[in-house]
Amino acid sequence: MVEKRRLGSTEVAPIGQGTWHMELDDRASAIAALRRGLDVGMRHIDTAEMYGDGEVERIVGEAIEGRRDEVFLVSKVLPWNATRAGTRAACERSLARLGTDRLDLYLLHWPGEHPLEDTIAGLESLRRDGKIRAWGVSNFDAEDLERAVGIAGEGKVACNQVLYHLRERSIEHAVIPFCEKHGIAVVGYSPFGSGNFPSATSKGGRALAEVASAHGATPRQVALRFLVRLPSLFTIPKSSRLEHVVENAGAANLTLDQREIAAIDAAFPLGPPRRGVPVL
Ligand code: NAP
């Protein structure tokens, strides 16, 4: 039984599936991988109108055909589309490409030029109409979040999706504390550094391998588990390969003790605070 955590109005497993750049992979493999991911409990699928210019939403649509009710489906509106009317139009286009009548979560991809008040009004009207179950933001720092909560009110921003991996832990300074205080889920993206995972011979790689071997697990499973060690955290590794998807899902069954968490923490130090949020 996979553990679940609150994300918007739903209980969702902490490890989901990303889809960025999937249009570059073999299409059948990507679809098979997403479906296998659903089979092994990774029901949170993250996509965006930006990915492959809509093509990735079509791939996801094929993958979830006939299985819509199993999926916690997330997409994102590009900031330059995020006027009140533009947010609705973008959402309608995403729904058509995904072959569904609703999203479980809809995110503003990053802060942009249009007034946040208008974007939030568009998101709220989509929610009232049942086109989306909840909405959130992405790449927001603590100040951006404060503004969003100020406009929308408490309890409206379901999540903030932000860069979070072992060598990029900046959100631990201000973003995670703000989100925890305001009941906003933190969805970490690029948990493997977008294909730049610590090598087995590096100091960090050796620390991961040591913890992994004690559990009969893999270093990537240990990394994923570390990245969801707090109840506010979720992660969305992307893979178009069946064996990788099964490995990633296996992290859900791992439990790290305080000594192991401290060892990983020491091998990948947090680093000083900086302005804004890091982006890929
Ligand atoms: P990632 O998940 O950190 O890494 C993906 C890479 O790791 C791919 O090359 C994948 O290759 C490989 N991989 C996955 N599982 C593996 C395993 N078990 N063993 C070996 N290699 C493995 O990178 P990401 O795609 O940048 O981030 C994840 C998701 O976050 C994205 O797909 C997207 O949905 C989201 N994201 C959001 C934003 C935003 O601005 N909100 C920005 C970036 C990403 P294979 O496919 O060959 O397995």
PDB file of N, CA and C in Angstrom, residues 79-142:
ATOM      1  N   PRO A  79       3.301  31.472 -18.772  1.00  0.00           N
ATOM      2  CA  PRO A  79       3.014  32.803 -18.212  1.00  0.00           C
ATOM      3  C   PRO A  79       2.474  33.793 -19.240  1.00  0.00           C
ATOM      4  N   TRP A  80       2.946  33.716 -20.502  1.00  0.00           N
ATOM      5  CA  TRP A  80       2.466  34.701 -21.476  1.00  0.00           C
ATOM      6  C   TRP A  80       1.035  34.408 -21.948  1.00  0.00           C
ATOM      7  N   ASN A  81       0.491  33.248 -21.592  1.00  0.00           N
ATOM      8  CA  ASN A  81      -0.923  32.964 -21.876  1.00  0.00           C
ATOM      9  C   ASN A  81      -1.815  33.270 -20.671  1.00  0.00           C
ATOM     10  N   ALA A  82      -1.202  33.656 -19.543  1.00  0.00           N
ATOM     11  CA  ALA A  82      -1.931  33.633 -18.275  1.00  0.00           C
ATOM     12  C   ALA A  82      -2.688  34.917 -17.935  1.00  0.00           C
ATOM     13  N   THR A  83      -3.399  35.482 -18.927  1.00  0.00           N
ATOM     14  CA  THR A  83      -4.422  36.485 -18.613  1.00  0.00           C
ATOM     15  C   THR A  83      -5.630  35.704 -18.092  1.00  0.00           C
ATOM     16  N   ARG A  84      -6.679  36.427 -17.687  1.00  0.00           N
ATOM     17  CA  ARG A  84      -7.859  35.719 -17.202  1.00  0.00           C
ATOM     18  C   ARG A  84      -8.455  34.837 -18.315  1.00  0.00           C
ATOM     19  N   ALA A  85      -8.706  35.456 -19.489  1.00  0.00           N
ATOM     20  CA  ALA A  85      -9.308  34.695 -20.599  1.00  0.00           C
ATOM     21  C   ALA A  85      -8.292  33.711 -21.194  1.00  0.00           C
ATOM     22  N   GLY A  86      -7.015  34.123 -21.239  1.00  0.00           N
ATOM     23  CA  GLY A  86      -5.973  33.271 -21.841  1.00  0.00           C
ATOM     24  C   GLY A  86      -5.746  32.006 -21.038  1.00  0.00           C
ATOM     25  N   THR A  87      -5.889  32.087 -19.723  1.00  0.00           N
ATOM     26  CA  THR A  87      -5.715  30.907 -18.866  1.00  0.00           C
ATOM     27  C   THR A  87      -6.799  29.885 -19.181  1.00  0.00           C
ATOM     28  N   ARG A  88      -8.016  30.380 -19.349  1.00  0.00           N
ATOM     29  CA  ARG A  88      -9.127  29.468 -19.687  1.00  0.00           C
ATOM     30  C   ARG A  88      -8.897  28.838 -21.064  1.00  0.00           C
ATOM     31  N   ALA A  89      -8.497  29.651 -22.027  1.00  0.00           N
ATOM     32  CA  ALA A  89      -8.296  29.122 -23.390  1.00  0.00           C
ATOM     33  C   ALA A  89      -7.171  28.089 -23.399  1.00  0.00           C
ATOM     34  N   ALA A  90      -6.089  28.371 -22.668  1.00  0.00           N
ATOM     35  CA  ALA A  90      -4.960  27.423 -22.613  1.00  0.00           C
ATOM     36  C   ALA A  90      -5.395  26.114 -21.972  1.00  0.00           C
ATOM     37  N   CYS A  91      -6.202  26.223 -20.920  1.00  0.00           N
ATOM     38  CA  CYS A  91      -6.687  25.025 -20.232  1.00  0.00           C
ATOM     39  C   CYS A  91      -7.558  24.195 -21.187  1.00  0.00           C
ATOM     40  N   GLU A  92      -8.430  24.844 -21.927  1.00  0.00           N
ATOM     41  CA  GLU A  92      -9.301  24.114 -22.880  1.00  0.00           C
ATOM     42  C   GLU A  92      -8.439  23.382 -23.911  1.00  0.00           C
ATOM     43  N   ARG A  93      -7.381  24.032 -24.390  1.00  0.00           N
ATOM     44  CA  ARG A  93      -6.503  23.378 -25.388  1.00  0.00           C
ATOM     45  C   ARG A  93      -5.812  22.171 -24.759  1.00  0.00           C
ATOM     46  N   SER A  94      -5.345  22.323 -23.500  1.00  0.00           N
ATOM     47  CA  SER A  94      -4.675  21.200 -22.820  1.00  0.00           C
ATOM     48  C   SER A  94      -5.647  20.038 -22.626  1.00  0.00           C
ATOM     49  N   LEU A  95      -6.873  20.349 -22.216  1.00  0.00           N
ATOM     50  CA  LEU A  95      -7.875  19.287 -21.997  1.00  0.00           C
ATOM     51  C   LEU A  95      -8.121  18.520 -23.298  1.00  0.00           C
ATOM     52  N   ALA A  96      -8.193  19.248 -24.399  1.00  0.00           N
ATOM     53  CA  ALA A  96      -8.450  18.590 -25.696  1.00  0.00           C
ATOM     54  C   ALA A  96      -7.275  17.673 -26.044  1.00  0.00           C
ATOM     55  N   ARG A  97      -6.040  18.166 -25.869  1.00  0.00           N
ATOM     56  CA  ARG A  97      -4.873  17.329 -26.210  1.00  0.00           C
ATOM     57  C   ARG A  97      -4.787  16.113 -25.295  1.00  0.00           C
ATOM     58  N   LEU A  98      -5.178  16.292 -24.040  1.00  0.00           N
ATOM     59  CA  LEU A  98      -5.096  15.191 -23.062  1.00  0.00           C
ATOM     60  C   LEU A  98      -6.285  14.239 -23.165  1.00  0.00           C
ATOM     61  N   GLY A  99      -7.312  14.652 -23.899  1.00  0.00           N
ATOM     62  CA  GLY A  99      -8.490  13.795 -24.081  1.00  0.00           C
ATOM     63  C   GLY A  99      -9.284  13.603 -22.801  1.00  0.00           C
ATOM     64  N   THR A 100      -9.386  14.689 -22.024  1.00  0.00           N
ATOM     65  CA  THR A 100     -10.121  14.603 -20.755  1.00  0.00           C
ATOM     66  C   THR A 100     -10.980  15.851 -20.569  1.00  0.00           C
ATOM     67  N   ASP A 101     -11.873  15.802 -19.586  1.00  0.00           N
ATOM     68  CA  ASP A 101     -12.729  16.969 -19.332  1.00  0.00           C
ATOM     69  C   ASP A 101     -12.303  17.740 -18.087  1.00  0.00           C
ATOM     70  N   ARG A 102     -11.225  17.257 -17.431  1.00  0.00           N
ATOM     71  CA  ARG A 102     -10.804  17.956 -16.200  1.00  0.00           C
ATOM     72  C   ARG A 102      -9.337  17.676 -15.878  1.00  0.00           C
ATOM     73  N   LEU A 103      -8.725  18.630 -15.202  1.00  0.00           N
ATOM     74  CA  LEU A 103      -7.383  18.444 -14.633  1.00  0.00           C
ATOM     75  C   LEU A 103      -7.531  18.352 -13.123  1.00  0.00           C
ATOM     76  N   ASP A 104      -6.681  17.573 -12.492  1.00  0.00           N
ATOM     77  CA  ASP A 104      -6.703  17.530 -11.023  1.00  0.00           C
ATOM     78  C   ASP A 104      -5.989  18.726 -10.430  1.00  0.00           C
ATOM     79  N   LEU A 105      -5.031  19.257 -11.190  1.00  0.00           N
ATOM     80  CA  LEU A 105      -4.245  20.399 -10.716  1.00  0.00           C
ATOM     81  C   LEU A 105      -3.742  21.160 -11.938  1.00  0.00           C
ATOM     82  N   TYR A 106      -3.821  22.501 -11.878  1.00  0.00           N
ATOM     83  CA  TYR A 106      -3.373  23.331 -13.004  1.00  0.00           C
ATOM     84  C   TYR A 106      -2.448  24.398 -12.429  1.00  0.00           C
ATOM     85  N   LEU A 107      -1.269  24.535 -13.020  1.00  0.00           N
ATOM     86  CA  LEU A 107      -0.247  25.411 -12.446  1.00  0.00           C
ATOM     87  C   LEU A 107       0.123  26.558 -13.382  1.00  0.00           C
ATOM     88  N   LEU A 108       0.426  27.704 -12.798  1.00  0.00           N
ATOM     89  CA  LEU A 108       1.104  28.767 -13.551  1.00  0.00           C
ATOM     90  C   LEU A 108       2.579  28.361 -13.614  1.00  0.00           C
ATOM     91  N   HIS A 109       3.121  28.202 -14.828  1.00  0.00           N
ATOM     92  CA  HIS A 109       4.442  27.555 -14.990  1.00  0.00           C
ATOM     93  C   HIS A 109       5.586  28.346 -14.328  1.00  0.00           C
ATOM     94  N   TRP A 110       5.546  29.651 -14.436  1.00  0.00           N
ATOM     95  CA  TRP A 110       6.469  30.505 -13.675  1.00  0.00           C
ATOM     96  C   TRP A 110       5.888  31.913 -13.653  1.00  0.00           C
ATOM     97  N   PRO A 111       6.349  32.779 -12.730  1.00  0.00           N
ATOM     98  CA  PRO A 111       5.773  34.124 -12.632  1.00  0.00           C
ATOM     99  C   PRO A 111       6.047  34.891 -13.926  1.00  0.00           C
ATOM    100  N   GLY A 112       5.065  35.621 -14.416  1.00  0.00           N
ATOM    101  CA  GLY A 112       5.250  36.317 -15.692  1.00  0.00           C
ATOM    102  C   GLY A 112       4.807  37.763 -15.628  1.00  0.00           C
ATOM    103  N   GLU A 113       4.518  38.307 -16.809  1.00  0.00           N
ATOM    104  CA  GLU A 113       4.224  39.733 -16.946  1.00  0.00           C
ATOM    105  C   GLU A 113       2.775  40.079 -16.608  1.00  0.00           C
ATOM    106  N   HIS A 114       1.859  39.134 -16.845  1.00  0.00           N
ATOM    107  CA  HIS A 114       0.450  39.469 -16.621  1.00  0.00           C
ATOM    108  C   HIS A 114       0.177  39.561 -15.121  1.00  0.00           C
ATOM    109  N   PRO A 115      -0.735  40.483 -14.721  1.00  0.00           N
ATOM    110  CA  PRO A 115      -1.016  40.617 -13.279  1.00  0.00           C
ATOM    111  C   PRO A 115      -1.469  39.281 -12.683  1.00  0.00           C
ATOM    112  N   LEU A 116      -0.865  38.946 -11.565  1.00  0.00           N
ATOM    113  CA  LEU A 116      -1.194  37.671 -10.897  1.00  0.00           C
ATOM    114  C   LEU A 116      -2.683  37.617 -10.523  1.00  0.00           C
ATOM    115  N   GLU A 117      -3.251  38.787 -10.224  1.00  0.00           N
ATOM    116  CA  GLU A 117      -4.686  38.856  -9.892  1.00  0.00           C
ATOM    117  C   GLU A 117      -5.524  38.272 -11.036  1.00  0.00           C
ATOM    118  N   ASP A 118      -5.141  38.590 -12.291  1.00  0.00           N
ATOM    119  CA  ASP A 118      -5.918  38.120 -13.450  1.00  0.00           C
ATOM    120  C   ASP A 118      -5.749  36.613 -13.627  1.00  0.00           C
ATOM    121  N   THR A 119      -4.505  36.140 -13.473  1.00  0.00           N
ATOM    122  CA  THR A 119      -4.254  34.700 -13.609  1.00  0.00           C
ATOM    123  C   THR A 119      -5.074  33.948 -12.564  1.00  0.00           C
ATOM    124  N   ILE A 120      -5.025  34.441 -11.331  1.00  0.00           N
ATOM    125  CA  ILE A 120      -5.737  33.748 -10.245  1.00  0.00           C
ATOM    126  C   ILE A 120      -7.244  33.792 -10.489  1.00  0.00           C
ATOM    127  N   ALA A 121      -7.751  34.901 -11.006  1.00  0.00           N
ATOM    128  CA  ALA A 121      -9.189  34.976 -11.327  1.00  0.00           C
ATOM    129  C   ALA A 121      -9.533  33.917 -12.385  1.00  0.00           C
ATOM    130  N   GLY A 122      -8.667  33.753 -13.387  1.00  0.00           N
ATOM    131  CA  GLY A 122      -8.888  32.732 -14.421  1.00  0.00           C
ATOM    132  C   GLY A 122      -8.860  31.334 -13.832  1.00  0.00           C
ATOM    133  N   LEU A 123      -7.896  31.072 -12.968  1.00  0.00           N
ATOM    134  CA  LEU A 123      -7.773  29.742 -12.348  1.00  0.00           C
ATOM    135  C   LEU A 123      -8.984  29.447 -11.460  1.00  0.00           C
ATOM    136  N   GLU A 124      -9.397  30.469 -10.693  1.00  0.00           N
ATOM    137  CA  GLU A 124     -10.555  30.262  -9.803  1.00  0.00           C
ATOM    138  C   GLU A 124     -11.822  30.000 -10.605  1.00  0.00           C
ATOM    139  N   SER A 125     -11.964  30.688 -11.750  1.00  0.00           N
ATOM    140  CA  SER A 125     -13.196  30.460 -12.524  1.00  0.00           C
ATOM    141  C   SER A 125     -13.162  29.064 -13.155  1.00  0.00           C
ATOM    142  N   LEU A 126     -11.987  28.580 -13.554  1.00  0.00           N
ATOM    143  CA  LEU A 126     -11.873  27.198 -14.065  1.00  0.00           C
ATOM    144  C   LEU A 126     -12.230  26.197 -12.971  1.00  0.00           C
ATOM    145  N   ARG A 127     -11.805  26.507 -11.739  1.00  0.00           N
ATOM    146  CA  ARG A 127     -12.100  25.600 -10.622  1.00  0.00           C
ATOM    147  C   ARG A 127     -13.614  25.564 -10.346  1.00  0.00           C
ATOM    148  N   ARG A 128     -14.221  26.744 -10.331  1.00  0.00           N
ATOM    149  CA  ARG A 128     -15.672  26.797 -10.080  1.00  0.00           C
ATOM    150  C   ARG A 128     -16.447  26.019 -11.141  1.00  0.00           C
ATOM    151  N   ASP A 129     -15.944  26.042 -12.385  1.00  0.00           N
ATOM    152  CA  ASP A 129     -16.630  25.338 -13.484  1.00  0.00           C
ATOM    153  C   ASP A 129     -16.296  23.854 -13.550  1.00  0.00           C
ATOM    154  N   GLY A 130     -15.427  23.370 -12.665  1.00  0.00           N
ATOM    155  CA  GLY A 130     -15.098  21.944 -12.655  1.00  0.00           C
ATOM    156  C   GLY A 130     -14.093  21.531 -13.724  1.00  0.00           C
ATOM    157  N   LYS A 131     -13.493  22.497 -14.427  1.00  0.00           N
ATOM    158  CA  LYS A 131     -12.474  22.150 -15.437  1.00  0.00           C
ATOM    159  C   LYS A 131     -11.169  21.746 -14.745  1.00  0.00           C
ATOM    160  N   ILE A 132     -10.936  22.307 -13.566  1.00  0.00           N
ATOM    161  CA  ILE A 132      -9.768  21.919 -12.769  1.00  0.00           C
ATOM    162  C   ILE A 132     -10.246  21.704 -11.325  1.00  0.00           C
ATOM    163  N   ARG A 133      -9.613  20.755 -10.654  1.00  0.00           N
ATOM    164  CA  ARG A 133     -10.026  20.487  -9.264  1.00  0.00           C
ATOM    165  C   ARG A 133      -9.325  21.432  -8.292  1.00  0.00           C
ATOM    166  N   ALA A 134      -8.094  21.805  -8.656  1.00  0.00           N
ATOM    167  CA  ALA A 134      -7.299  22.695  -7.793  1.00  0.00           C
ATOM    168  C   ALA A 134      -6.272  23.398  -8.674  1.00  0.00           C
ATOM    169  N   TRP A 135      -5.670  24.459  -8.137  1.00  0.00           N
ATOM    170  CA  TRP A 135      -4.623  25.144  -8.905  1.00  0.00           C
ATOM    171  C   TRP A 135      -3.439  25.465  -7.996  1.00  0.00           C
ATOM    172  N   GLY A 136      -2.317  25.707  -8.645  1.00  0.00           N
ATOM    173  CA  GLY A 136      -1.115  26.053  -7.895  1.00  0.00           C
ATOM    174  C   GLY A 136      -0.168  26.844  -8.769  1.00  0.00           C
ATOM    175  N   VAL A 137       1.077  26.918  -8.327  1.00  0.00           N
ATOM    176  CA  VAL A 137       2.078  27.723  -9.030  1.00  0.00           C
ATOM    177  C   VAL A 137       3.355  26.903  -9.177  1.00  0.00           C
ATOM    178  N   SER A 138       4.292  27.455  -9.929  1.00  0.00           N
ATOM    179  CA  SER A 138       5.576  26.787 -10.116  1.00  0.00           C
ATOM    180  C   SER A 138       6.672  27.837 -10.203  1.00  0.00           C
ATOM    181  N   ASN A 139       7.826  27.506  -9.693  1.00  0.00           N
ATOM    182  CA  ASN A 139       8.985  28.415  -9.709  1.00  0.00           C
ATOM    183  C   ASN A 139       8.699  29.727  -8.980  1.00  0.00           C
ATOM    184  N   PHE A 140       7.898  29.674  -7.922  1.00  0.00           N
ATOM    185  CA  PHE A 140       7.617  30.838  -7.090  1.00  0.00           C
ATOM    186  C   PHE A 140       8.559  30.819  -5.885  1.00  0.00           C
ATOM    187  N   ASP A 141       9.179  31.973  -5.579  1.00  0.00           N
ATOM    188  CA  ASP A 141       9.951  32.057  -4.339  1.00  0.00           C
ATOM    189  C   ASP A 141       8.994  32.469  -3.210  1.00  0.00           C
ATOM    190  N   ALA A 142       9.546  32.633  -2.000  1.00  0.00           N
ATOM    191  CA  ALA A 142       8.667  32.888  -0.847  1.00  0.00           C
ATOM    192  C   ALA A 142       7.906  34.209  -1.007  1.00  0.00           C
TER     193      ALA A 142
END
